[in-house]
Amino acid sequence: MIRSLLLFTLASVACLVPNSLFSSEKIKVLIADGPQKAHKYLDTTPVLMQILDKIPRFEVDHSRSSKESCKDGSYMPDFSKYDVVVMNEGFGAADWPKATQKAFEEFMASGGGMVSIHAANNCWPNWKEYNKMTGIGGWGGRNEKSGPYLYINSEGKVFRDTSKGKGGAHGPQHEFELIVREKDHPIMKGLPPTFNHGPDELYDRLRGPAENVTILATAFSSKEKRGTGRHEPALMTISYSKGRVFHTILGHHVKQTKEGSFVTTFLRGTEWAATGVVTIPVHKDFPNQKFE
Ligand code: ZN
């Protein structure tokens, strides 16, 4: 009797706790970056790696594209070795070779994960599948042909705006508040309903295919800061066939990537993109914890 009760209890607990808590299985992460304009990837990539290295379950590799290796086709990371690719590419990045694009599309479609950091939504406006993965992006000639603008309107509803205009803008860096829109999403569970971030660039007027996007958090882009006067998507997930994407507009430079708001959402978003489950706790001092 006692034995069956015990077994029953254990079974019930096991149902409530994600499998990954019982698993020491490594999550294999690849950070991809390369020469770009406007962002110092040589400085931010090592910080992103240090942040990920704080979680023993993450095993982190790095791959850097170049103009030459993209041109001659030799840039070809083996995506199949990884659970998630953290994209720290940016505006002006060289186009990946066609075969590499195809391999990445296949990796994602078959259930891979991607994390799009800040300017990673700026690159490759003409790579159709990549734009589906990021959902929305900016600059690089993006306009109404790229897809709608995406906002949350004053009633709290997702709003797709197909009006003409360029995609991507931001005012001066400033501190802004994030408003959680999906409090029960695994990445957001346990975070306060609002929290501050910055000074950072608050991207606005992003546009793209905007398919299968879940807006996890928004930031109000005020007109005083040359913004839109709308609630702009700041943290998102996108499903791409069987693949999962976590998209954060935060993290312009080293200082911003060391903020508690960035660190916690980045770590949890990376775990989610890799596994669909989040076990990394929210820091007790969030978002004011120090990253050293
Ligand atoms: Zn930036």
Coordinates of C-alpha atoms and ligand atoms in Angstrom, one line a residue:
M1 CA 0.0 0.0 0.0
I2 CA 2.7 2.5 1.1
R3 CA 4.8 1.4 -1.8
S4 CA 2.1 2.0 -4.4
L5 CA 1.2 5.3 -2.7
L6 CA 4.9 6.3 -3.0
L7 CA 5.0 5.3 -6.6
F8 CA 1.8 7.2 -7.3
T9 CA 3.3 10.3 -5.7
L10 CA 6.5 10.1 -7.6
A11 CA 4.6 9.6 -10.8
S12 CA 2.4 12.7 -10.1
V13 CA 5.5 14.8 -9.3
A14 CA 7.2 13.6 -12.5
C15 CA 4.2 14.8 -14.5
L16 CA 4.4 18.3 -13.0
V17 CA 8.1 18.8 -13.5
P18 CA 9.6 19.2 -17.0
N19 CA 11.7 16.2 -18.1
S20 CA 14.7 18.5 -18.6
L21 CA 15.0 19.0 -14.8
F22 CA 15.7 15.3 -14.5
S23 CA 18.1 15.4 -17.4
S24 CA 21.7 16.5 -17.4
E25 CA 21.6 16.4 -21.2
K26 CA 23.7 19.2 -22.7
I27 CA 22.1 21.9 -24.8
K28 CA 24.4 22.6 -27.7
V29 CA 24.5 26.2 -28.7
L30 CA 26.2 27.8 -31.7
I31 CA 26.8 31.6 -31.8
A32 CA 27.0 32.8 -35.3
D33 CA 28.4 36.3 -36.2
G34 CA 30.4 38.1 -38.8
P35 CA 31.5 41.5 -40.1
Q36 CA 28.6 44.0 -40.1
K37 CA 28.0 47.7 -39.9
A38 CA 26.8 49.6 -36.9
H39 CA 27.3 46.9 -34.2
K40 CA 30.4 45.7 -32.5
Y41 CA 30.0 42.0 -32.7
L42 CA 33.6 41.4 -31.8
D43 CA 32.8 42.8 -28.3
T44 CA 29.3 41.5 -27.8
T45 CA 29.8 37.8 -28.9
P46 CA 32.3 37.1 -26.1
V47 CA 29.8 38.5 -23.6
L48 CA 27.0 36.4 -25.0
M49 CA 29.2 33.4 -24.6
Q50 CA 30.1 34.3 -21.0
I51 CA 26.4 34.7 -20.2
L52 CA 25.6 31.3 -21.7
D53 CA 28.6 29.7 -19.9
K54 CA 27.0 30.5 -16.6
I55 CA 24.5 27.7 -17.2
P56 CA 26.4 24.4 -17.0
R57 CA 23.9 22.7 -19.3
F58 CA 24.8 24.9 -22.2
E59 CA 27.8 23.9 -24.3
V60 CA 28.7 26.8 -26.5
D61 CA 30.6 27.0 -29.8
H62 CA 31.2 29.9 -32.1
S63 CA 31.2 30.3 -35.8
R64 CA 32.2 33.5 -37.7
S65 CA 31.3 34.2 -41.3
S66 CA 33.4 36.5 -43.5
K67 CA 33.0 38.1 -46.9
E68 CA 35.4 35.6 -48.4
S69 CA 33.9 32.5 -46.9
C70 CA 30.4 33.6 -47.9
K71 CA 31.5 34.4 -51.4
D72 CA 33.5 31.2 -52.1
G73 CA 30.8 29.0 -50.3
S74 CA 33.2 27.7 -47.7
Y75 CA 31.2 29.1 -44.8
M76 CA 29.2 26.1 -43.8
P77 CA 28.7 25.4 -40.0
D78 CA 27.3 21.9 -39.3
F79 CA 24.0 23.0 -37.8
S80 CA 23.0 19.4 -37.2
K81 CA 25.4 19.3 -34.2
Y82 CA 23.4 22.0 -32.3
D83 CA 20.1 22.5 -30.6
V84 CA 20.0 26.2 -31.1
V85 CA 21.8 28.9 -33.1
V86 CA 22.2 32.4 -31.5
M87 CA 22.3 34.9 -34.3
N88 CA 24.6 37.8 -33.6
E89 CA 24.8 38.8 -37.3
G90 CA 23.6 42.3 -38.1
F91 CA 23.1 45.1 -40.6
G92 CA 25.3 44.7 -43.7
A93 CA 26.3 41.1 -43.0
A94 CA 27.5 39.2 -46.1
D95 CA 24.8 36.8 -47.5
W96 CA 25.4 33.3 -46.4
P97 CA 26.1 30.9 -49.3
K98 CA 22.9 29.5 -50.8
A99 CA 23.8 25.9 -49.7
T100 CA 24.3 27.2 -46.1
Q101 CA 21.0 29.1 -46.1
K102 CA 19.3 25.9 -47.3
A103 CA 21.0 23.8 -44.6
F104 CA 19.9 26.3 -41.9
E105 CA 16.4 26.3 -43.3
E106 CA 16.3 22.5 -43.0
F107 CA 17.8 22.6 -39.5
M108 CA 15.1 25.0 -38.4
A109 CA 12.2 23.3 -40.2
S110 CA 13.1 20.0 -38.6
G111 CA 12.8 21.4 -35.1
G112 CA 16.0 23.5 -34.5
G113 CA 16.1 26.6 -32.4
M114 CA 17.2 30.2 -33.2
V115 CA 17.7 33.3 -31.1
S116 CA 17.7 36.6 -32.9
I117 CA 19.6 39.2 -31.0
H118 CA 18.9 43.0 -31.6
A119 CA 20.4 43.7 -35.0
A120 CA 20.1 40.1 -36.3
N121 CA 16.7 41.3 -37.5
N122 CA 18.5 43.9 -39.7
C123 CA 20.4 41.5 -42.0
W124 CA 19.5 39.6 -45.1
P125 CA 16.3 41.4 -46.2
N126 CA 16.2 39.2 -49.4
W127 CA 16.5 35.8 -47.7
K128 CA 12.9 35.0 -47.6
E129 CA 13.0 32.1 -45.2
Y130 CA 15.2 33.9 -42.7
N131 CA 12.7 36.8 -42.6
K132 CA 10.0 34.2 -41.8
M133 CA 12.1 33.1 -38.9
T134 CA 12.7 36.5 -37.4
G135 CA 9.0 37.5 -38.2
I136 CA 9.7 41.2 -38.4
G137 CA 12.9 43.2 -39.1
G138 CA 14.2 46.6 -40.1
W139 CA 16.5 48.5 -42.4
G140 CA 18.2 47.0 -45.5
G141 CA 15.4 48.5 -47.8
R142 CA 12.6 46.7 -45.9
N143 CA 9.2 48.3 -46.8
E144 CA 5.6 47.3 -47.4
K145 CA 6.8 44.6 -49.8
S146 CA 8.4 42.9 -46.8
G147 CA 5.1 42.5 -44.9
P148 CA 3.1 44.5 -42.3
Y149 CA 4.2 46.5 -39.3
L150 CA 3.3 44.7 -36.2
Y151 CA 2.1 46.4 -33.0
I152 CA -0.1 45.9 -30.0
N153 CA -2.9 48.5 -30.1
S154 CA -4.5 50.3 -27.2
E155 CA -7.0 47.5 -26.7
G156 CA -4.1 45.1 -26.2
K157 CA -4.8 43.4 -29.5
V158 CA -2.2 42.5 -32.1
F159 CA -2.4 44.9 -35.0
R160 CA -1.0 44.3 -38.5
D161 CA -0.5 47.5 -40.4
T162 CA 0.0 47.1 -44.1
S163 CA 0.5 50.9 -44.8
K164 CA 3.4 51.9 -46.9
G165 CA 6.7 52.9 -45.4
K166 CA 10.2 51.8 -44.5
G167 CA 10.9 49.2 -41.9
G168 CA 13.0 49.9 -38.9
A169 CA 13.8 53.0 -36.9
H170 CA 14.9 54.0 -33.4
G171 CA 15.3 57.2 -31.5
P172 CA 18.0 58.1 -29.0
Q173 CA 18.9 55.4 -26.5
H174 CA 16.8 55.7 -23.3
E175 CA 15.5 53.6 -20.5
F176 CA 12.1 52.0 -21.2
E177 CA 9.6 49.7 -19.7
L178 CA 8.8 46.3 -21.0
I179 CA 5.2 45.2 -20.6
V180 CA 4.7 41.4 -20.4
R181 CA 1.9 40.3 -22.8
E182 CA 2.1 36.5 -22.3
K183 CA 2.7 35.9 -18.6
D184 CA 2.1 32.2 -18.9
H185 CA 4.6 31.6 -21.7
P186 CA 7.5 29.5 -20.3
I187 CA 10.0 32.3 -21.0
M188 CA 7.9 34.9 -19.2
K189 CA 6.6 32.8 -16.3
G190 CA 7.8 34.3 -13.0
L191 CA 8.8 37.7 -14.4
P192 CA 7.2 40.8 -13.0
P193 CA 4.3 42.2 -15.2
T194 CA 6.5 45.2 -16.1
F195 CA 10.2 45.8 -15.8
N196 CA 12.8 48.3 -17.0
H197 CA 15.6 48.0 -19.5
G198 CA 18.2 50.4 -20.8
P199 CA 19.3 52.9 -21.9
D200 CA 19.1 50.9 -25.1
E201 CA 17.8 51.4 -28.6
L202 CA 14.0 50.9 -28.8
Y203 CA 13.4 49.5 -32.2
D204 CA 10.2 50.6 -33.9
R205 CA 8.4 50.2 -37.2
L206 CA 9.8 46.7 -37.7
R207 CA 8.0 44.8 -40.5
G208 CA 8.1 41.5 -42.2
P209 CA 6.1 38.4 -43.0
A210 CA 4.9 38.5 -39.3
E211 CA 3.5 35.0 -39.5
N212 CA 3.2 32.7 -36.4
V213 CA 4.6 35.5 -34.1
T214 CA 3.7 35.5 -30.4
I215 CA 4.5 38.9 -28.8
L216 CA 5.8 38.1 -25.3
A217 CA 6.5 41.7 -24.3
T218 CA 6.2 45.2 -25.7
A219 CA 7.8 48.6 -25.0
F220 CA 6.0 51.9 -25.5
S221 CA 7.7 53.9 -28.2
S222 CA 7.1 57.5 -27.2
K223 CA 6.9 60.4 -29.7
E224 CA 9.2 62.4 -27.4
K225 CA 11.9 59.9 -28.1
R226 CA 11.2 60.1 -31.9
G227 CA 9.1 56.9 -31.6
T228 CA 5.8 55.8 -33.0
G229 CA 3.5 56.4 -30.1
R230 CA 2.7 52.7 -30.2
H231 CA 3.5 49.5 -28.2
E232 CA 6.3 47.9 -30.1
P233 CA 7.2 44.2 -29.9
A234 CA 10.3 43.8 -27.8
L235 CA 10.4 40.1 -27.1
M236 CA 8.8 37.5 -29.4
T237 CA 8.6 33.9 -30.3
I238 CA 8.1 32.7 -33.9
S239 CA 7.3 29.2 -34.9
Y240 CA 8.9 28.2 -38.2
S241 CA 7.6 24.8 -39.2
K242 CA 8.8 22.6 -36.3
G243 CA 11.5 25.2 -35.3
R244 CA 11.3 27.6 -32.5
V245 CA 12.7 31.2 -32.5
F246 CA 13.2 33.6 -29.6
H247 CA 13.5 37.2 -30.9
T248 CA 14.7 40.0 -28.7
I249 CA 15.2 43.6 -29.9
L250 CA 17.3 44.3 -26.8
G251 CA 21.1 44.3 -26.6
H252 CA 22.7 47.1 -28.8
H253 CA 26.1 46.8 -27.2
V254 CA 28.0 45.2 -24.3
K255 CA 26.5 47.4 -21.6
Q256 CA 23.0 46.4 -22.6
T257 CA 23.7 42.7 -22.9
K258 CA 25.0 42.8 -19.3
E259 CA 21.7 44.1 -17.9
G260 CA 19.6 41.7 -15.8
S261 CA 16.6 42.3 -18.1
F262 CA 18.6 41.1 -21.1
V263 CA 20.6 38.3 -19.3
T264 CA 17.5 36.5 -17.9
T265 CA 15.3 36.8 -21.0
F266 CA 18.2 35.8 -23.2
L267 CA 19.1 32.7 -21.2
R268 CA 15.5 31.6 -20.8
G269 CA 14.7 32.3 -24.5
T270 CA 17.7 30.3 -25.6
E271 CA 16.7 27.3 -23.4
W272 CA 13.2 27.5 -24.8
A273 CA 14.3 27.8 -28.4
A274 CA 16.5 24.7 -27.9
T275 CA 14.0 22.5 -26.0
G276 CA 10.6 24.1 -25.7
V277 CA 10.9 24.1 -21.9
V278 CA 12.4 26.6 -19.5
T279 CA 14.1 25.5 -16.3
I280 CA 16.4 28.5 -15.7
P281 CA 15.0 30.4 -12.8
V282 CA 14.4 34.2 -12.7
H283 CA 17.1 35.8 -10.6
K284 CA 15.9 37.0 -7.2
D285 CA 17.1 40.5 -7.9
F286 CA 15.7 40.6 -11.4
P287 CA 16.2 42.9 -13.3
N288 CA 18.8 44.5 -11.1
Q289 CA 21.2 41.6 -10.8
K290 CA 24.8 42.3 -11.8
F291 CA 26.4 40.3 -14.5
E292 CA 30.2 40.0 -13.9
Ligands
ZN1 ZN 21.8 48.8 -32.2

